Short mmCIF file of C-alpha atoms in Angstrom, two decimals:
data_model
loop_
_atom_site.label_atom_id
_atom_site.label_comp_id
_atom_site.label_asym_id
_atom_site.label_seq_id
_atom_site.Cartn_x
_atom_site.Cartn_y
_atom_site.Cartn_z
CA MET Y 1 0.00 0.00 0.00
CA SER Y 2 1.35 3.42 -0.83
CA LYS Y 3 1.99 5.95 1.90
CA THR Y 4 0.10 9.20 2.32
CA ALA Y 5 1.42 12.64 1.42
CA ILE Y 6 -0.71 15.72 2.02
CA PHE Y 7 0.45 19.05 0.66
CA TYR Y 8 -1.29 21.93 2.46
CA HIS Y 9 -1.21 25.34 0.88
CA ALA Y 10 -3.15 28.59 0.60
CA GLY Y 11 -2.60 29.60 -3.00
CA CYS Y 12 0.18 32.04 -2.11
CA PRO Y 13 3.16 32.48 -4.49
CA VAL Y 14 5.48 30.59 -2.13
CA CYS Y 15 2.87 27.82 -1.96
CA VAL Y 16 2.53 27.57 -5.74
CA ALA Y 17 6.30 27.38 -6.20
CA ALA Y 18 6.52 24.59 -3.62
CA GLU Y 19 3.60 22.72 -5.17
CA ASP Y 20 5.06 22.94 -8.67
CA ALA Y 21 8.48 21.71 -7.53
CA VAL Y 22 8.39 19.75 -4.26
CA ALA Y 23 4.88 18.26 -4.38
CA ALA Y 24 5.37 17.45 -8.06
CA ALA Y 25 8.68 15.71 -7.34
CA ILE Y 26 7.18 13.13 -4.98
CA ASP Y 27 7.30 9.57 -6.16
CA ARG Y 28 3.69 8.62 -6.92
CA VAL Y 29 4.56 4.94 -6.68
CA LYS Y 30 5.55 5.39 -3.03
CA TYR Y 31 3.02 8.05 -2.08
CA LYS Y 32 -0.61 8.87 -2.72
CA VAL Y 33 -0.41 12.66 -2.93
CA GLU Y 34 -3.30 14.90 -1.95
CA VAL Y 35 -3.18 18.68 -2.40
CA VAL Y 36 -5.34 20.69 0.00
CA HIS Y 37 -6.01 24.43 -0.38
CA LEU Y 38 -6.76 25.50 3.19
CA GLY Y 39 -8.23 28.81 2.10
CA GLU Y 40 -10.89 26.93 0.16
CA HIS Y 41 -11.26 24.09 2.66
CA LYS Y 42 -11.17 25.82 6.02
CA THR Y 43 -12.73 22.79 7.68
CA ARG Y 44 -9.41 21.01 7.18
CA VAL Y 45 -7.29 23.60 9.03
CA ALA Y 46 -7.86 21.71 12.29
CA GLU Y 47 -6.67 18.49 10.64
CA ALA Y 48 -3.49 20.21 9.43
CA GLU Y 49 -2.93 21.70 12.87
CA ALA Y 50 -3.38 18.28 14.49
CA SER Y 51 -0.59 16.98 12.21
CA GLY Y 52 1.71 19.68 13.54
CA VAL Y 53 1.44 22.10 10.63
CA LYS Y 54 2.26 25.65 11.74
CA SER Y 55 2.45 27.39 8.37
CA VAL Y 56 1.90 26.83 4.67
CA PRO Y 57 3.16 25.48 2.42
CA ALA Y 58 3.65 22.26 4.33
CA LEU Y 59 4.02 18.65 3.31
CA VAL Y 60 2.81 15.96 5.69
CA LEU Y 61 4.44 12.62 4.92
CA ASP Y 62 2.83 9.72 6.73
CA GLY Y 63 1.73 12.07 9.49
CA VAL Y 64 5.04 13.93 9.89
CA PRO Y 65 4.95 17.65 9.01
CA PHE Y 66 7.61 19.34 6.91
CA HIS Y 67 7.30 23.10 6.46
CA ILE Y 68 8.62 24.23 3.10
CA ASN Y 69 9.89 27.80 3.04
CA PHE Y 70 7.29 30.15 4.51
CA GLY Y 71 4.14 31.48 2.92
CA ALA Y 72 1.64 32.19 5.69
CA PRO Y 73 1.02 31.12 9.28
CA LEU Y 74 -1.79 28.64 9.80
CA ASP Y 75 -3.44 31.11 12.18
CA ALA Y 76 -4.08 33.44 9.23
CA LEU Y 77 -6.29 30.78 7.64
CA LYS Y 78 -8.65 30.21 10.54
CA MET T 1 17.43 13.82 -19.00
CA SER T 2 16.49 13.79 -15.34
CA LYS T 3 16.50 16.99 -13.35
CA THR T 4 18.82 17.73 -10.45
CA ALA T 5 17.86 17.62 -6.78
CA ILE T 6 20.44 18.45 -4.12
CA PHE T 7 19.59 17.86 -0.47
CA TYR T 8 21.85 19.90 1.80
CA HIS T 9 22.07 18.96 5.44
CA ALA T 10 24.38 19.00 8.45
CA GLY T 11 23.58 15.75 10.19
CA CYS T 12 21.24 17.40 12.70
CA PRO T 13 18.11 15.53 13.91
CA VAL T 14 15.83 17.81 11.86
CA CYS T 15 18.07 17.15 8.83
CA VAL T 16 17.96 13.39 9.27
CA ALA T 17 14.17 13.39 9.58
CA ALA T 18 13.86 15.45 6.40
CA GLU T 19 16.32 13.24 4.55
CA ASP T 20 14.54 10.05 5.59
CA ALA T 21 11.14 11.39 4.54
CA VAL T 22 11.33 14.22 2.01
CA ALA T 23 14.56 13.39 0.18
CA ALA T 24 13.59 9.71 0.14
CA ALA T 25 10.17 10.55 -1.34
CA ILE T 26 11.58 12.20 -4.46
CA ASP T 27 10.86 10.44 -7.70
CA ARG T 28 14.21 9.06 -8.88
CA VAL T 29 12.89 8.78 -12.42
CA LYS T 30 12.37 12.55 -12.57
CA TYR T 31 15.32 13.60 -10.43
CA LYS T 32 18.94 12.65 -9.92
CA VAL T 33 19.22 13.13 -6.14
CA GLU T 34 22.46 14.11 -4.45
CA VAL T 35 22.78 14.33 -0.65
CA VAL T 36 25.44 16.75 0.62
CA HIS T 37 26.55 16.95 4.27
CA LEU T 38 27.81 20.53 4.53
CA GLY T 39 29.57 19.85 7.82
CA GLU T 40 31.74 17.28 6.06
CA HIS T 41 32.00 19.17 2.77
CA LYS T 42 32.50 22.76 3.83
CA THR T 43 33.80 23.66 0.40
CA ARG T 44 30.24 23.29 -0.89
CA VAL T 45 28.71 25.80 1.53
CA ALA T 46 29.38 28.59 -1.00
CA GLU T 47 27.60 26.58 -3.70
CA ALA T 48 24.56 26.11 -1.44
CA GLU T 49 24.59 29.80 -0.59
CA ALA T 50 24.75 30.72 -4.27
CA SER T 51 21.60 28.63 -4.80
CA GLY T 52 19.83 30.72 -2.17
CA VAL T 53 20.09 28.25 0.71
CA LYS T 54 19.88 30.08 4.05
CA SER T 55 19.53 27.11 6.42
CA VAL T 56 19.60 23.33 6.51
CA PRO T 57 17.94 21.05 5.75
CA ALA T 58 17.25 22.41 2.30
CA LEU T 59 16.31 20.85 -0.99
CA VAL T 60 17.40 22.54 -4.20
CA LEU T 61 15.27 21.41 -7.13
CA ASP T 62 16.68 22.47 -10.49
CA GLY T 63 18.37 25.42 -8.82
CA VAL T 64 15.39 26.58 -6.73
CA PRO T 65 15.89 26.37 -2.94
CA PHE T 66 13.25 24.97 -0.60
CA HIS T 67 13.99 25.13 3.12
CA ILE T 68 12.46 22.23 5.01
CA ASN T 69 11.68 22.97 8.64
CA PHE T 70 14.71 24.46 10.37
CA GLY T 71 17.81 22.72 11.62
CA ALA T 72 20.66 25.22 11.52
CA PRO T 73 21.53 28.45 9.73
CA LEU T 74 24.03 28.17 6.89
CA ASP T 75 26.24 30.71 8.67
CA ALA T 76 26.85 28.16 11.45
CA LEU T 77 28.49 25.85 8.91
CA LYS T 78 31.07 28.27 7.55
#
């Protein structure tokens, strides 16, 4: 079974750059990749926060959060 | 031809976690991945800096730097 990768973003320029490069570079054989726009899906902010996400863009690999550069704090999306 | 991915780190716990997850998740069909320990290869700090790397761990995808969480500032490795 492939592992889970969730890329959280908010449509900001830093987010788009990270999505186009980092999220796109993930091996789709190893990971099922989901891209979540937290500005459009505010109900999922709590889920991101529970995974340890503090800012976007962030990539959560099998439950472990990795913040990629800095676009916006999660608090700004609540 | 595959693109170039360089993962710069310094052996710190944050670096190791990012290497094990993010660097390992990169699609090897799309990218030729190189892992560089800047503490052991100080001559490459200038190269990382020229790519825009400010801290480690960082992943440079086709010349574009993405800082992953925060382990140590590049200045600490000079």
